[in-house]
Amino acid sequence: MRTRDLDKQQRIKEAMIALILQEGMNGASVAKIAKRAGVSPATIYVYYKNKEDMLEEVFNECTRESYSYISQRVYPQMSGKDLIDTLIRGIYIFASQRKEVFSFVEQCSACPAFAESVHSHMECCIDVFDLIHEYQRKGIIRSFSDINIAGILFSPVKFLAVNKTSCADPEKELAELITMMQNLLLY
């Protein structure tokens, strides 16, 4: 049995993400991923059962990375305004600094064939939503459903992060978005 090499596994992961972003899920074959990673196709099967397994494992890892980035910035003693500000800035900064990972998660999240996996991995953001629920119980954040809170918080920020090059002043746009979200979500 061949041993695992973390460098090879990282190259495979990066090759898969890059190919999916360039060619879509169907265009990222195991052969193309292997070629781009500089390994044989057989090497991929040392790390993953098949392409679907690889896709799900990498998606899970990237999703955990994004939510971990955000979760590390929030804490229970924050004011409601600071919580909304921190969540939105965290998403924006992550999307700006980790563009490929962010885009990969977005592309997988939007894929109908991947919908069940996306939904089953919402536990990655459980800490953030536990905190939001606490703020809702305290009467600080309005009692909207988790799905609507996620849509209200995440979608506009993602849109701004992706389109920031077309903004004259992205920081001003971000500040305005934060104020809008605070006005919408806070009592």
Short mmCIF file of C-alpha atoms in Angstrom, two decimals:
data_model
loop_
_atom_site.label_atom_id
_atom_site.label_comp_id
_atom_site.label_asym_id
_atom_site.label_seq_id
_atom_site.Cartn_x
_atom_site.Cartn_y
_atom_site.Cartn_z
CA MET A 1 0.00 0.00 0.00
CA ARG A 2 1.30 3.42 -0.94
CA THR A 3 1.79 6.02 1.76
CA ARG A 4 0.15 9.41 1.74
CA ASP A 5 2.17 12.51 0.98
CA LEU A 6 0.55 15.71 2.30
CA ASP A 7 2.24 17.81 -0.39
CA LYS A 8 0.76 15.62 -3.14
CA GLN A 9 -2.64 15.69 -1.52
CA GLN A 10 -2.49 19.50 -1.33
CA ARG A 11 -1.48 19.72 -5.00
CA ILE A 12 -4.37 17.44 -5.95
CA LYS A 13 -6.78 19.60 -3.95
CA GLU A 14 -5.50 22.83 -5.51
CA ALA A 15 -5.59 21.30 -9.00
CA MET A 16 -9.18 20.17 -8.52
CA ILE A 17 -10.29 23.58 -7.25
CA ALA A 18 -8.57 25.39 -10.13
CA LEU A 19 -9.99 23.06 -12.77
CA ILE A 20 -13.52 23.23 -11.39
CA LEU A 21 -13.32 27.01 -11.40
CA GLN A 22 -12.03 27.00 -14.99
CA GLU A 23 -13.97 24.14 -16.55
CA GLY A 24 -16.82 23.32 -14.19
CA MET A 25 -17.44 20.10 -12.33
CA ASN A 26 -17.86 18.00 -15.47
CA GLY A 27 -14.70 19.39 -17.05
CA ALA A 28 -12.52 18.51 -14.09
CA SER A 29 -11.80 14.86 -14.80
CA VAL A 30 -9.51 12.75 -12.63
CA ALA A 31 -7.01 12.61 -15.51
CA LYS A 32 -6.94 16.42 -15.82
CA ILE A 33 -6.66 16.88 -12.06
CA ALA A 34 -3.78 14.40 -11.91
CA LYS A 35 -1.97 16.06 -14.80
CA ARG A 36 -2.31 19.52 -13.29
CA ALA A 37 -1.18 18.24 -9.87
CA GLY A 38 1.82 16.48 -11.42
CA VAL A 39 0.78 13.02 -10.24
CA SER A 40 -0.53 9.87 -11.91
CA PRO A 41 -4.29 9.29 -11.94
CA ALA A 42 -3.70 6.22 -9.76
CA THR A 43 -2.16 8.45 -7.09
CA ILE A 44 -5.47 10.26 -6.66
CA TYR A 45 -7.07 6.98 -5.57
CA VAL A 46 -4.56 6.70 -2.72
CA TYR A 47 -6.29 9.75 -1.21
CA TYR A 48 -9.88 9.50 -2.48
CA LYS A 49 -12.28 6.69 -3.44
CA ASN A 50 -13.47 8.54 -6.56
CA LYS A 51 -14.01 12.01 -7.95
CA GLU A 52 -17.24 12.53 -6.00
CA ASP A 53 -15.51 11.59 -2.74
CA MET A 54 -12.67 14.00 -3.56
CA LEU A 55 -15.11 16.79 -4.39
CA GLU A 56 -17.10 16.30 -1.20
CA GLU A 57 -14.02 16.08 1.03
CA VAL A 58 -12.45 19.20 -0.47
CA PHE A 59 -15.77 21.06 -0.32
CA ASN A 60 -16.16 20.14 3.36
CA GLU A 61 -12.61 21.27 4.13
CA CYS A 62 -13.09 24.59 2.31
CA THR A 63 -16.47 25.19 3.97
CA ARG A 64 -15.01 24.54 7.41
CA GLU A 65 -12.14 26.91 6.62
CA SER A 66 -14.49 29.74 5.66
CA TYR A 67 -16.76 29.36 8.70
CA SER A 68 -13.79 28.92 11.02
CA TYR A 69 -12.38 32.20 9.72
CA ILE A 70 -15.63 33.96 10.57
CA SER A 71 -16.27 32.15 13.89
CA GLN A 72 -12.86 33.11 15.26
CA ARG A 73 -13.80 36.78 15.02
CA VAL A 74 -17.04 36.75 17.01
CA TYR A 75 -17.63 36.37 20.73
CA PRO A 76 -20.70 36.44 23.00
CA GLN A 77 -20.01 39.82 24.64
CA MET A 78 -20.14 41.80 21.38
CA SER A 79 -22.86 44.35 20.89
CA GLY A 80 -25.41 43.54 18.20
CA LYS A 81 -23.93 46.21 15.94
CA ASP A 82 -20.42 44.84 16.43
CA LEU A 83 -21.60 41.29 15.74
CA ILE A 84 -23.20 42.25 12.42
CA ASP A 85 -20.15 44.37 11.50
CA THR A 86 -17.74 41.53 12.36
CA LEU A 87 -19.72 38.87 10.50
CA ILE A 88 -20.01 40.96 7.35
CA ARG A 89 -16.39 42.11 7.39
CA GLY A 90 -15.24 38.54 8.08
CA ILE A 91 -17.11 37.20 5.07
CA TYR A 92 -15.86 40.07 2.91
CA ILE A 93 -12.22 39.68 3.96
CA PHE A 94 -12.29 35.90 3.55
CA ALA A 95 -13.84 36.23 0.09
CA SER A 96 -11.21 38.81 -0.87
CA GLN A 97 -8.17 36.99 0.54
CA ARG A 98 -9.13 33.40 -0.30
CA LYS A 99 -10.78 34.00 -3.69
CA GLU A 100 -10.29 30.50 -5.07
CA VAL A 101 -11.57 28.75 -1.94
CA PHE A 102 -14.48 31.18 -1.71
CA SER A 103 -15.38 30.76 -5.40
CA PHE A 104 -15.10 26.98 -5.16
CA VAL A 105 -17.47 26.84 -2.18
CA GLU A 106 -19.86 29.17 -3.98
CA GLN A 107 -19.81 27.10 -7.17
CA CYS A 108 -20.40 23.85 -5.26
CA SER A 109 -23.12 25.48 -3.15
CA ALA A 110 -24.97 26.57 -6.28
CA CYS A 111 -24.81 23.12 -7.91
CA PRO A 112 -28.20 21.32 -7.69
CA ALA A 113 -26.48 17.92 -7.65
CA PHE A 114 -24.54 19.03 -4.59
CA ALA A 115 -27.51 20.52 -2.70
CA GLU A 116 -27.85 17.68 -0.17
CA SER A 117 -24.17 17.83 0.71
CA VAL A 118 -24.32 21.62 1.08
CA HIS A 119 -27.34 21.39 3.37
CA SER A 120 -25.84 18.59 5.46
CA HIS A 121 -22.71 20.64 6.12
CA MET A 122 -24.40 23.70 7.56
CA GLU A 123 -23.14 22.45 10.95
CA CYS A 124 -19.88 24.19 10.01
CA CYS A 125 -21.56 27.45 10.91
CA ILE A 126 -23.28 26.20 14.05
CA ASP A 127 -21.20 28.41 16.38
CA VAL A 128 -22.17 31.53 14.46
CA PHE A 129 -25.85 30.61 14.49
CA ASP A 130 -25.75 29.62 18.17
CA LEU A 131 -24.52 33.13 18.88
CA ILE A 132 -27.19 34.67 16.63
CA HIS A 133 -29.85 32.62 18.45
CA GLU A 134 -28.57 33.93 21.77
CA TYR A 135 -28.87 37.51 20.46
CA GLN A 136 -32.39 36.70 19.26
CA ARG A 137 -33.36 35.38 22.73
CA LYS A 138 -32.01 38.60 24.26
CA GLY A 139 -34.14 40.67 21.88
CA ILE A 140 -31.12 42.19 20.11
CA ILE A 141 -31.48 40.50 16.71
CA ARG A 142 -34.86 40.04 15.07
CA SER A 143 -36.24 36.51 15.12
CA PHE A 144 -35.88 35.58 11.46
CA SER A 145 -35.24 31.98 10.39
CA ASP A 146 -31.65 30.76 9.99
CA ILE A 147 -32.07 30.39 6.22
CA ASN A 148 -33.25 33.99 5.90
CA ILE A 149 -30.53 35.29 8.24
CA ALA A 150 -27.92 33.44 6.16
CA GLY A 151 -29.38 34.86 2.95
CA ILE A 152 -29.58 38.39 4.35
CA LEU A 153 -26.07 38.32 5.81
CA PHE A 154 -24.07 36.29 3.33
CA SER A 155 -25.49 36.91 -0.15
CA PRO A 156 -25.06 40.71 -0.35
CA VAL A 157 -21.56 40.50 1.13
CA LYS A 158 -20.55 37.83 -1.36
CA PHE A 159 -21.95 39.97 -4.18
CA LEU A 160 -19.97 42.99 -3.00
CA ALA A 161 -16.75 40.97 -2.56
CA VAL A 162 -17.03 39.50 -6.06
CA ASN A 163 -17.84 42.88 -7.64
CA LYS A 164 -15.60 45.15 -5.58
CA THR A 165 -13.40 46.03 -8.56
CA SER A 166 -16.40 47.72 -10.18
CA CYS A 167 -17.01 49.87 -7.08
CA ALA A 168 -15.50 53.34 -6.91
CA ASP A 169 -14.99 52.97 -3.15
CA PRO A 170 -15.41 49.36 -1.94
CA GLU A 171 -14.83 50.30 1.72
CA LYS A 172 -17.62 52.88 1.56
CA GLU A 173 -19.91 50.29 -0.07
CA LEU A 174 -19.03 47.78 2.66
CA ALA A 175 -19.74 50.31 5.43
CA GLU A 176 -23.09 51.15 3.82
CA LEU A 177 -23.97 47.46 3.56
CA ILE A 178 -23.11 46.95 7.24
CA THR A 179 -25.37 49.85 8.24
CA MET A 180 -28.18 48.46 6.09
CA MET A 181 -27.84 45.02 7.69
CA GLN A 182 -27.72 46.45 11.19
CA ASN A 183 -30.90 48.44 10.51
CA LEU A 184 -32.61 45.36 9.09
CA LEU A 185 -31.56 42.79 11.68
CA LEU A 186 -31.31 44.71 14.95
CA TYR A 187 -34.19 45.95 17.09
#
